[in-house]
mmCIF file with all atom_site columns, N, CA and C in Angstrom:
data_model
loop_
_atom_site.group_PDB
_atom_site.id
_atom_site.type_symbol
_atom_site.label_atom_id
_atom_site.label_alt_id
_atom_site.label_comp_id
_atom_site.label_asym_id
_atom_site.label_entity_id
_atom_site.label_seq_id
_atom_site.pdbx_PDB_ins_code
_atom_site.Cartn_x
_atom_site.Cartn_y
_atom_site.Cartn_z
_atom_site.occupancy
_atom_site.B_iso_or_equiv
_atom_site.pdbx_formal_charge
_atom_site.auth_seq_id
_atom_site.auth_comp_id
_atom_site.auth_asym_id
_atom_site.auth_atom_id
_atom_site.pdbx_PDB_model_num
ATOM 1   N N  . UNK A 1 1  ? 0.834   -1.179 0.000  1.00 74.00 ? 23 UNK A N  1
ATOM 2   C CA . UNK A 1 1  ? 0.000   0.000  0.000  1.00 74.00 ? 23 UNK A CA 1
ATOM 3   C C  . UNK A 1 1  ? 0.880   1.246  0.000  1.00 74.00 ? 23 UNK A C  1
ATOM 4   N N  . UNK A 1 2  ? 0.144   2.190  -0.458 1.00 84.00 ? 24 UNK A N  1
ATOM 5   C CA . UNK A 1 2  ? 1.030   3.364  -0.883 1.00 84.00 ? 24 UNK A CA 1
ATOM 6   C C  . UNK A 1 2  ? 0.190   4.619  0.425  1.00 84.00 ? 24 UNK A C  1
ATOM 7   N N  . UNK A 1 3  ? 0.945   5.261  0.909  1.00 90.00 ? 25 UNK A N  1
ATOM 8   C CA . UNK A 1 3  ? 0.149   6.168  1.654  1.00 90.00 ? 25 UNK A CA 1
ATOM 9   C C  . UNK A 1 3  ? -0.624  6.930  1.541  1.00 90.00 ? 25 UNK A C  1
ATOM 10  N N  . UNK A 1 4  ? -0.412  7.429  0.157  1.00 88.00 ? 26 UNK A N  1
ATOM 11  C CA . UNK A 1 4  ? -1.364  8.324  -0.646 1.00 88.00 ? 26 UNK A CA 1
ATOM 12  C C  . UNK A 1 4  ? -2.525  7.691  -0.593 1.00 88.00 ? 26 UNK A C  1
ATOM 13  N N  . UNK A 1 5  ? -2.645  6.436  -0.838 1.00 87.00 ? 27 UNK A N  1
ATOM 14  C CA . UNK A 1 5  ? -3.683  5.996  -1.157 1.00 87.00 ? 27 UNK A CA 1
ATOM 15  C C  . UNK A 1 5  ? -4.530  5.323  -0.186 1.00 87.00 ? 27 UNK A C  1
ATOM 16  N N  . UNK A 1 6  ? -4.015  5.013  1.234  1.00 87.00 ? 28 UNK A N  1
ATOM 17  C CA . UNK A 1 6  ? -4.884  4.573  2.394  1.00 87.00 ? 28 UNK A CA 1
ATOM 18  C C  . UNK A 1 6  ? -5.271  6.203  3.145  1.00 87.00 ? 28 UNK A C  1
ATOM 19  N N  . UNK A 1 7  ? -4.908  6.784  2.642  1.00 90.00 ? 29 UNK A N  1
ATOM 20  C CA . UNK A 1 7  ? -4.976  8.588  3.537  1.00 90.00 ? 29 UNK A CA 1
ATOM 21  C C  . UNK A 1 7  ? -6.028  9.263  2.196  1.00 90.00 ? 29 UNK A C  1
ATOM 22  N N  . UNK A 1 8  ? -6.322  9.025  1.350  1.00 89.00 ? 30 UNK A N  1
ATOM 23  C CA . UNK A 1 8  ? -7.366  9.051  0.245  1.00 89.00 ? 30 UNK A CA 1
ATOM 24  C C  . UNK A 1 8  ? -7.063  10.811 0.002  1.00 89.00 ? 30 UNK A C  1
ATOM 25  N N  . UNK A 1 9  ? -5.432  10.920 -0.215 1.00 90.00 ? 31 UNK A N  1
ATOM 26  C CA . UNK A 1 9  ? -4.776  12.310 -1.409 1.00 90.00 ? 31 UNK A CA 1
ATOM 27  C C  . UNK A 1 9  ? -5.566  12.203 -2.340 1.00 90.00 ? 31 UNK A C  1
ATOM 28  N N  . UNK A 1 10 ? -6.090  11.704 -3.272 1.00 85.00 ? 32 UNK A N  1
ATOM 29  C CA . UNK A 1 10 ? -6.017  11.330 -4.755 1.00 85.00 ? 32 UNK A CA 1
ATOM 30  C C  . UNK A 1 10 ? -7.903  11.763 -4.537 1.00 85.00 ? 32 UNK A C  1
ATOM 31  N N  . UNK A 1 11 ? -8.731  12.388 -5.249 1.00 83.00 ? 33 UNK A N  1
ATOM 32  C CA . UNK A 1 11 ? -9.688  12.184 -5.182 1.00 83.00 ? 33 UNK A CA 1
ATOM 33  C C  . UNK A 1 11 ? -10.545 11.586 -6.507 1.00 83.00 ? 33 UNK A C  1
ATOM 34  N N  . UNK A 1 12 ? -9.598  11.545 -8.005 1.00 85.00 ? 34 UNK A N  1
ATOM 35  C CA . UNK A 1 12 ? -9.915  11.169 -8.927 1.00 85.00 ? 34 UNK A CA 1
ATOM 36  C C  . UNK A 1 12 ? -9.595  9.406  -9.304 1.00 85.00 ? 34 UNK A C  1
ATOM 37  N N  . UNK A 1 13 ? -9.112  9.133  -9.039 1.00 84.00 ? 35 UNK A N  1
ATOM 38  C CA . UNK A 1 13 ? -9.316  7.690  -8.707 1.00 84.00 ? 35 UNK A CA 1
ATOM 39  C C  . UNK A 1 13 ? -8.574  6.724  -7.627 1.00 84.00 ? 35 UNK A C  1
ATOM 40  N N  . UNK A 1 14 ? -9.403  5.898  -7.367 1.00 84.00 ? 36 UNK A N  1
ATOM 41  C CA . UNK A 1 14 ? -8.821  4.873  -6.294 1.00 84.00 ? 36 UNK A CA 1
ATOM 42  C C  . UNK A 1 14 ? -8.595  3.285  -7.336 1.00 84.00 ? 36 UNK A C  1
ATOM 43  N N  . UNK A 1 15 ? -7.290  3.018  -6.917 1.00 84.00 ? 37 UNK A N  1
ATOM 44  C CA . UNK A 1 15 ? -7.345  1.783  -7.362 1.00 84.00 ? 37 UNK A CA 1
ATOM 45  C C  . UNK A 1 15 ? -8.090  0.819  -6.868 1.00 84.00 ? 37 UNK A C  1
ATOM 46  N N  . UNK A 1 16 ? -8.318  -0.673 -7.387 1.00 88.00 ? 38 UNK A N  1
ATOM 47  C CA . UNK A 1 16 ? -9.266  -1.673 -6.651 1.00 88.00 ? 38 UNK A CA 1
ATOM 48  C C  . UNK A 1 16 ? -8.473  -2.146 -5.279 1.00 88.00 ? 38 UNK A C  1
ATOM 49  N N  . UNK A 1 17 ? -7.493  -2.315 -5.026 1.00 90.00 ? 39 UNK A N  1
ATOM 50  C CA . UNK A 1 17 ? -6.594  -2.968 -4.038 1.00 90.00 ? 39 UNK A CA 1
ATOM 51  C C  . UNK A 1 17 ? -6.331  -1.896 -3.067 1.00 90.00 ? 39 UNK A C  1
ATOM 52  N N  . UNK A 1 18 ? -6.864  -0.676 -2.773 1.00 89.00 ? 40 UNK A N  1
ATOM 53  C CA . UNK A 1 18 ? -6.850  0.167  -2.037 1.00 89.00 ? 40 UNK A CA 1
ATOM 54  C C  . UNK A 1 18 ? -7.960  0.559  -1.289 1.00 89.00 ? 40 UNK A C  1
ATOM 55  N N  . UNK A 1 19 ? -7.688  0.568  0.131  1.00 89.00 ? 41 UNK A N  1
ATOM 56  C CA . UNK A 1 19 ? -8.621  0.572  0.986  1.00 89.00 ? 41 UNK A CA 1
ATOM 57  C C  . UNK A 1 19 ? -8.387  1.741  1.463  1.00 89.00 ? 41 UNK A C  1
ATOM 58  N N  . UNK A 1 20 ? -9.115  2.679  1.603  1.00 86.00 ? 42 UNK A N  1
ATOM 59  C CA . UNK A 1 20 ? -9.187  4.477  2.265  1.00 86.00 ? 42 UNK A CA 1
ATOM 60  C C  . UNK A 1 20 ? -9.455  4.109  3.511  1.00 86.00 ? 42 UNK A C  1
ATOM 61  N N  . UNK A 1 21 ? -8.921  4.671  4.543  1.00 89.00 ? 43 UNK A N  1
ATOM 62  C CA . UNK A 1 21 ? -8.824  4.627  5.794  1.00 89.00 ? 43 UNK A CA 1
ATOM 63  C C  . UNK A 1 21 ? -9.570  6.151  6.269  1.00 89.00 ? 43 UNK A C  1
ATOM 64  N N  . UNK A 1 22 ? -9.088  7.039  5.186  1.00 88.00 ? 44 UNK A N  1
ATOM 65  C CA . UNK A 1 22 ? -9.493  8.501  5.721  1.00 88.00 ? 44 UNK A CA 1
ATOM 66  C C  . UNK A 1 22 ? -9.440  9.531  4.566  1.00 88.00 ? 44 UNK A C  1
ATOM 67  N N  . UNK A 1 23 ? -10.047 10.617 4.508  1.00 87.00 ? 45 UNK A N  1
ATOM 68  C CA . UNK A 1 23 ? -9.975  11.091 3.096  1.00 87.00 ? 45 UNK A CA 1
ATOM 69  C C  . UNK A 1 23 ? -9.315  12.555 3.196  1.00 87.00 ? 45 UNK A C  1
ATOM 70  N N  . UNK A 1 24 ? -7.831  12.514 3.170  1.00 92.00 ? 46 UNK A N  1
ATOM 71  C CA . UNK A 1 24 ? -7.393  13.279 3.149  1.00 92.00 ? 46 UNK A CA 1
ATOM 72  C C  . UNK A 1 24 ? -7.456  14.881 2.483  1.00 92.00 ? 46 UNK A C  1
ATOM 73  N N  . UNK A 1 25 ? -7.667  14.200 0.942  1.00 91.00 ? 47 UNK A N  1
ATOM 74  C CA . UNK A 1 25 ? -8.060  15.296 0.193  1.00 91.00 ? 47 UNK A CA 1
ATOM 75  C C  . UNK A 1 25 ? -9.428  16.226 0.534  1.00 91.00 ? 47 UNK A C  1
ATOM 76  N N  . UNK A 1 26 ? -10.318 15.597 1.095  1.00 90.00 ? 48 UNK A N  1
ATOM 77  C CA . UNK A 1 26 ? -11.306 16.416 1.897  1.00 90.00 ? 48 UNK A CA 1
ATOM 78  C C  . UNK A 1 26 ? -10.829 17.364 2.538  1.00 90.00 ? 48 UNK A C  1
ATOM 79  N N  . UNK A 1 27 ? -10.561 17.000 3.525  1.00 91.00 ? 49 UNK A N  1
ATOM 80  C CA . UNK A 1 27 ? -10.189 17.567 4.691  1.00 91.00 ? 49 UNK A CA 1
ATOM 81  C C  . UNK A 1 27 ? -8.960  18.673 4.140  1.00 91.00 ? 49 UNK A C  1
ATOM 82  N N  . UNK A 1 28 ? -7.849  18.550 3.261  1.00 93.00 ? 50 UNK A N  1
ATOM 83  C CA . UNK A 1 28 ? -7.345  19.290 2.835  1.00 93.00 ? 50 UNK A CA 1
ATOM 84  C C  . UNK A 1 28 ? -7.964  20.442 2.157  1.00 93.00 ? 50 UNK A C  1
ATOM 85  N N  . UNK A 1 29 ? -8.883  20.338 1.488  1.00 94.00 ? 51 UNK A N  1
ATOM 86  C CA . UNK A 1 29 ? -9.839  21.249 0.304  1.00 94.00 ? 51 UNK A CA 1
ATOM 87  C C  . UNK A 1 29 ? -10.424 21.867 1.574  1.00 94.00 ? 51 UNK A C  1
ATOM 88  N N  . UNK A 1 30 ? -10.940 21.372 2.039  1.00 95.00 ? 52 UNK A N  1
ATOM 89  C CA . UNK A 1 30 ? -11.941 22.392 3.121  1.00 95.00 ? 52 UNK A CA 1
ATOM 90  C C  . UNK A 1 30 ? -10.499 23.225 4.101  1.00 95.00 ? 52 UNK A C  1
ATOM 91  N N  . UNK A 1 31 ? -9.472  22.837 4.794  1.00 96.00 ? 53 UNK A N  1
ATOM 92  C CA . UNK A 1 31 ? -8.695  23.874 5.351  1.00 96.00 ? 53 UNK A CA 1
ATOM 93  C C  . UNK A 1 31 ? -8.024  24.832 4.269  1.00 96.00 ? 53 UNK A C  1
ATOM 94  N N  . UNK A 1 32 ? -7.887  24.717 3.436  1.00 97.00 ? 54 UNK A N  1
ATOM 95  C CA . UNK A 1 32 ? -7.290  26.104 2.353  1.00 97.00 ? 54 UNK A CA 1
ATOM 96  C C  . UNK A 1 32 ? -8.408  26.316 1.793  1.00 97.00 ? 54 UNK A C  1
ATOM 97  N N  . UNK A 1 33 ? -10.042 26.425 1.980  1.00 98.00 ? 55 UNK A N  1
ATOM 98  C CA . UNK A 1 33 ? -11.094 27.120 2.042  1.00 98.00 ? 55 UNK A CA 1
ATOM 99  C C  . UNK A 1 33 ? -11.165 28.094 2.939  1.00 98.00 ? 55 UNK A C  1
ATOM 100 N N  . UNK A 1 34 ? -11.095 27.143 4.209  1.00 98.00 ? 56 UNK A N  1
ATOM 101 C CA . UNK A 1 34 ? -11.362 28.302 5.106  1.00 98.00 ? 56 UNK A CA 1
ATOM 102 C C  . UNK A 1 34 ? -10.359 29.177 5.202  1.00 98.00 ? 56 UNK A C  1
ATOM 103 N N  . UNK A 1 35 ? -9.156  28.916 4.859  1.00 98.00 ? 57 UNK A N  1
ATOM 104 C CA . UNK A 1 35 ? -7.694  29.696 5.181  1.00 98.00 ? 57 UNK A CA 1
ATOM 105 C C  . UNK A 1 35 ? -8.057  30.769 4.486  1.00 98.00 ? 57 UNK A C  1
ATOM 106 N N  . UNK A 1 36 ? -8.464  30.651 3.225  1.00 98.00 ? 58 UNK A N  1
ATOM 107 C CA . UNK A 1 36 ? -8.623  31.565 1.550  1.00 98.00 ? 58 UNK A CA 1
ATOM 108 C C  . UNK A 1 36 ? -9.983  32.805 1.958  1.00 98.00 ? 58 UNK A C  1
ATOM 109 N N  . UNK A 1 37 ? -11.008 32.389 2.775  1.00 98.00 ? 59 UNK A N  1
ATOM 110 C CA . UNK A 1 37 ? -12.262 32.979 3.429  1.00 98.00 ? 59 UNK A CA 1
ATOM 111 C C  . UNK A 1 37 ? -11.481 33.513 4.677  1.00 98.00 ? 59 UNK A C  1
ATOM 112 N N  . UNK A 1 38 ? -10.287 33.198 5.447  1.00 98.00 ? 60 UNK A N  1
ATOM 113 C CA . UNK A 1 38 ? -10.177 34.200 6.553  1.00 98.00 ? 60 UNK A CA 1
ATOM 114 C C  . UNK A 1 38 ? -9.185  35.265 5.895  1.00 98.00 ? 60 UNK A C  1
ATOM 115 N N  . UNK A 1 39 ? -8.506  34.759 5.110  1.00 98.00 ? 61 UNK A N  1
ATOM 116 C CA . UNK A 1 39 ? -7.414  36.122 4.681  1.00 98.00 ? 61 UNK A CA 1
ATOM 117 C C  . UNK A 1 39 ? -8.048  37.026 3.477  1.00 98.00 ? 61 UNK A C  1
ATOM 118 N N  . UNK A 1 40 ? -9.163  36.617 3.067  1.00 98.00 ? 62 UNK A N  1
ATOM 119 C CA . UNK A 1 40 ? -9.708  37.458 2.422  1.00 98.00 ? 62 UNK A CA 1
ATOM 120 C C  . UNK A 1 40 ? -10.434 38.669 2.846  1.00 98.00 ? 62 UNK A C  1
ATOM 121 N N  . UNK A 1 41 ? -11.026 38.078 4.123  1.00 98.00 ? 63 UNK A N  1
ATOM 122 C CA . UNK A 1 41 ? -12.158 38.720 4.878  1.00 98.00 ? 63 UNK A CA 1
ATOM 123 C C  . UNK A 1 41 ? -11.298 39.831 6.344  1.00 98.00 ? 63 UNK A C  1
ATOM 124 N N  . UNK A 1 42 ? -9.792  39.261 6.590  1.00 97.00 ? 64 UNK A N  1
ATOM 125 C CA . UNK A 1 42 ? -9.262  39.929 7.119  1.00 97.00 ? 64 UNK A CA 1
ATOM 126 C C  . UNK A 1 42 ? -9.331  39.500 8.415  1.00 97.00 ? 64 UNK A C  1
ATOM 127 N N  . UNK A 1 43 ? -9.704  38.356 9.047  1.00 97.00 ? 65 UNK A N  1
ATOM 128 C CA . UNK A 1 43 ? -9.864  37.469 10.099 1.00 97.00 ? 65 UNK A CA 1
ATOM 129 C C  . UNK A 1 43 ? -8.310  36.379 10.009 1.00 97.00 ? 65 UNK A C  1
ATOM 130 N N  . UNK A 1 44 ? -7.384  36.801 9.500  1.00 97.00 ? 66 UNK A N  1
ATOM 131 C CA . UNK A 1 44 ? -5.913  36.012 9.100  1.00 97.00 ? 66 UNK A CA 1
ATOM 132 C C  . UNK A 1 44 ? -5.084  36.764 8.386  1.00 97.00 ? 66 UNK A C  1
ATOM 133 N N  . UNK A 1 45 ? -4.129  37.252 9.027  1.00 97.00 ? 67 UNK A N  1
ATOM 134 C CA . UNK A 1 45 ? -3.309  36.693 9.931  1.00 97.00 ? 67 UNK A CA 1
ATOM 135 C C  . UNK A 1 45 ? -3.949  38.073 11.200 1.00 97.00 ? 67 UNK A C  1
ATOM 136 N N  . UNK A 1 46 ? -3.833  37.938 12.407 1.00 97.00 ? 68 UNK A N  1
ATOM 137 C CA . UNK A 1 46 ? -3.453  38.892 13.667 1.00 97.00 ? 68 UNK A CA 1
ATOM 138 C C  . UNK A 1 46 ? -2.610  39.081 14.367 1.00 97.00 ? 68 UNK A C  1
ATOM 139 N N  . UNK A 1 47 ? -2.697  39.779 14.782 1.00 95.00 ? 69 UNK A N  1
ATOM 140 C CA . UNK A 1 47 ? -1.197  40.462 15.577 1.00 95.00 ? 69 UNK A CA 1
ATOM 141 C C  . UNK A 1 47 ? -0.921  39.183 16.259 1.00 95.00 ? 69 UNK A C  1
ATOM 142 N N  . UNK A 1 48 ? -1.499  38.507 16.936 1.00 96.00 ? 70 UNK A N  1
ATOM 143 C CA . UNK A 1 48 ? -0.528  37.228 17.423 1.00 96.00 ? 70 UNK A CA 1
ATOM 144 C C  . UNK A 1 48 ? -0.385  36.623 16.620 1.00 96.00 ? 70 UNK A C  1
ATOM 145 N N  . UNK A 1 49 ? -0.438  36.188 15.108 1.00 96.00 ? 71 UNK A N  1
ATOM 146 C CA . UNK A 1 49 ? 0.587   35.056 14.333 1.00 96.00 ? 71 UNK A CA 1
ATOM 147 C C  . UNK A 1 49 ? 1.367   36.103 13.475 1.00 96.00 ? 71 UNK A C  1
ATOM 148 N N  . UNK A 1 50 ? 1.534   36.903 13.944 1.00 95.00 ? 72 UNK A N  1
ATOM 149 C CA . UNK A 1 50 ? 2.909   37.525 13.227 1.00 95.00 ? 72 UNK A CA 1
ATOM 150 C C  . UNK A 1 50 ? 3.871   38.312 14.184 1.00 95.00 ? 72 UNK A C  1
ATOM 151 N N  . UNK A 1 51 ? 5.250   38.334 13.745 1.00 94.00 ? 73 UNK A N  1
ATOM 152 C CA . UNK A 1 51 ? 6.624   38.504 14.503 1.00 94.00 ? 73 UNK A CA 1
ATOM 153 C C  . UNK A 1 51 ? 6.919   40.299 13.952 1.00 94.00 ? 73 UNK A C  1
ATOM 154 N N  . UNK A 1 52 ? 7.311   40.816 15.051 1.00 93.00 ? 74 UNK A N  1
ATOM 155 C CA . UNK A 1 52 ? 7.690   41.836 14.649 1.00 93.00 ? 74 UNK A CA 1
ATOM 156 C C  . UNK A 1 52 ? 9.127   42.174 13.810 1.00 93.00 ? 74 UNK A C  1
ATOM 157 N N  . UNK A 1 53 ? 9.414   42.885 13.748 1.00 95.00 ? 75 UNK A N  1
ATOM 158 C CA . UNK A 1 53 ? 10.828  43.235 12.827 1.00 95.00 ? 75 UNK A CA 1
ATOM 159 C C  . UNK A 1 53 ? 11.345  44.075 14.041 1.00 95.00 ? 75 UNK A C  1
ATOM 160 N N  . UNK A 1 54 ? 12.852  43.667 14.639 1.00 96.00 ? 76 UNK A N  1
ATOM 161 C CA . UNK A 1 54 ? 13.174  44.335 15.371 1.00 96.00 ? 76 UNK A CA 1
ATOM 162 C C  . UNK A 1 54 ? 13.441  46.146 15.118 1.00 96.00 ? 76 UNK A C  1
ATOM 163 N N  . UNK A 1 55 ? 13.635  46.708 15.875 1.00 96.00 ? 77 UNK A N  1
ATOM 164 C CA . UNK A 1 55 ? 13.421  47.830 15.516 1.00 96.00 ? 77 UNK A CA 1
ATOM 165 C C  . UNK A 1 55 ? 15.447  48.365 15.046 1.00 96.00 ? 77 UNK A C  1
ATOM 166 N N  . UNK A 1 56 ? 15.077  49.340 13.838 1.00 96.00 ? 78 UNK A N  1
ATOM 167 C CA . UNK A 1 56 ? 16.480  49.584 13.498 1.00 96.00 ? 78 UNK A CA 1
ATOM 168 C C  . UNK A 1 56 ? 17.155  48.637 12.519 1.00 96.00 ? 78 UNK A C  1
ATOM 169 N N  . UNK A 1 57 ? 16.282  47.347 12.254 1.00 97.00 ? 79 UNK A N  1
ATOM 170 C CA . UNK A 1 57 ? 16.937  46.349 11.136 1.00 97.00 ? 79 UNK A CA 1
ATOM 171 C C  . UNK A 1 57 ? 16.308  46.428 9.660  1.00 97.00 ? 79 UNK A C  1
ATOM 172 N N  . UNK A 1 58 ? 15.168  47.406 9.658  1.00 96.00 ? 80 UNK A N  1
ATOM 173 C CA . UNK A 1 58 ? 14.454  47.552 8.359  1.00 96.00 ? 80 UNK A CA 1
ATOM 174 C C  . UNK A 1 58 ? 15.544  48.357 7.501  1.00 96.00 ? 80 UNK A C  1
ATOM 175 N N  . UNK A 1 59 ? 15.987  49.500 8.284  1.00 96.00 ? 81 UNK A N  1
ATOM 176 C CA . UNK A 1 59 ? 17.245  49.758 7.130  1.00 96.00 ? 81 UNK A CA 1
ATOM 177 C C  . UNK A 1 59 ? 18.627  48.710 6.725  1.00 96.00 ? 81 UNK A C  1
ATOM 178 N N  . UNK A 1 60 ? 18.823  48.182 7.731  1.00 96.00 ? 82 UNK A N  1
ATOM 179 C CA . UNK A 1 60 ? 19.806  46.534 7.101  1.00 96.00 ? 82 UNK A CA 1
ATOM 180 C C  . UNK A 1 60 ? 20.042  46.175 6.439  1.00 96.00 ? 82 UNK A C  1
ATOM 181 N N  . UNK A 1 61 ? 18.511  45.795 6.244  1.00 96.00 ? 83 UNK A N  1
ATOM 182 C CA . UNK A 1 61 ? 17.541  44.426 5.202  1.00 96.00 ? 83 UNK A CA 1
ATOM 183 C C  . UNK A 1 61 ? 17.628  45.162 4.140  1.00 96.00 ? 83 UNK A C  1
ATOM 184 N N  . UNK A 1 62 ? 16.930  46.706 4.259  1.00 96.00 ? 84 UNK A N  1
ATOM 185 C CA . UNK A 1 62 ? 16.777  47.210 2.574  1.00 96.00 ? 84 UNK A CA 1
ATOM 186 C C  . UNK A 1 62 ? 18.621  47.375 2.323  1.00 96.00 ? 84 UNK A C  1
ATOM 187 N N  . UNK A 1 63 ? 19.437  48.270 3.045  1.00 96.00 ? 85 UNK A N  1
ATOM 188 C CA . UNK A 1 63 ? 21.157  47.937 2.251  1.00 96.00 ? 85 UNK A CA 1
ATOM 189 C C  . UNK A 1 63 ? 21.118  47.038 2.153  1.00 96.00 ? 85 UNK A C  1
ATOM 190 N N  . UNK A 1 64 ? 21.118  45.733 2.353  1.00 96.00 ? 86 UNK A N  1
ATOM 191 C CA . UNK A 1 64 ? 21.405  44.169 1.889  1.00 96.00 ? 86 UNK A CA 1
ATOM 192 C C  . UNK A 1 64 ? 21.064  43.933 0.982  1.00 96.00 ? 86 UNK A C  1
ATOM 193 N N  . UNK A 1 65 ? 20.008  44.333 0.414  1.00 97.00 ? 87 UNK A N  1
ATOM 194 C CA . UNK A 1 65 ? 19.477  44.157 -0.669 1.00 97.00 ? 87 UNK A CA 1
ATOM 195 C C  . UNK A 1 65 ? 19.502  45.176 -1.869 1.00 97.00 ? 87 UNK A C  1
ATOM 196 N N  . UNK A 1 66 ? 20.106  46.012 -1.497 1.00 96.00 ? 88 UNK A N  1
ATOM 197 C CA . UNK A 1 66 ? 20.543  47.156 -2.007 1.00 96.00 ? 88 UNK A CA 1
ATOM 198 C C  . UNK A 1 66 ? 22.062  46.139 -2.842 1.00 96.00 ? 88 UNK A C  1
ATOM 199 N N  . UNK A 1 67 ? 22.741  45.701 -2.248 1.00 83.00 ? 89 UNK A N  1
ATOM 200 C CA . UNK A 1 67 ? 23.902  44.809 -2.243 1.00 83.00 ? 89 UNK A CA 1
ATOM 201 C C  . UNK A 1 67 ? 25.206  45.884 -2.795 1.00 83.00 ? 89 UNK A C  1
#
């Protein structure tokens, strides 16, 4: 058995010798739904899942890249 195929990735076909245990691809399609509906709507990302930029390194980054 292939993992892809007992975790049911694949939603366009299953071979006969494969038994789905769980349907991955579901469950995948529906979380980058909802992901796609919160960052659209502005409910993703918030101040707690994002890191600040220390202060004084934004000019750094742009000379660095300045090169």
């Amino acid at each position: 058995m292939i993992c892809s195929d007992v975790l049911g990735v694949f939603q366009a076909f299953t071979p006969k010798f494969v038994k789905k245990y769980e349907s991955i691809a579901d469950r995948t399609i529906k979380a980058f739904t909802e992901y796609a509906k919160d960052v659209r709507s502005g409910e993703f990302p918030k101040p707690e899942h994002t890191y600040k930029m220390v202060e004084g390194e934004l000019p750094k980054l742009e000379q660095m890249l300045k090169g």
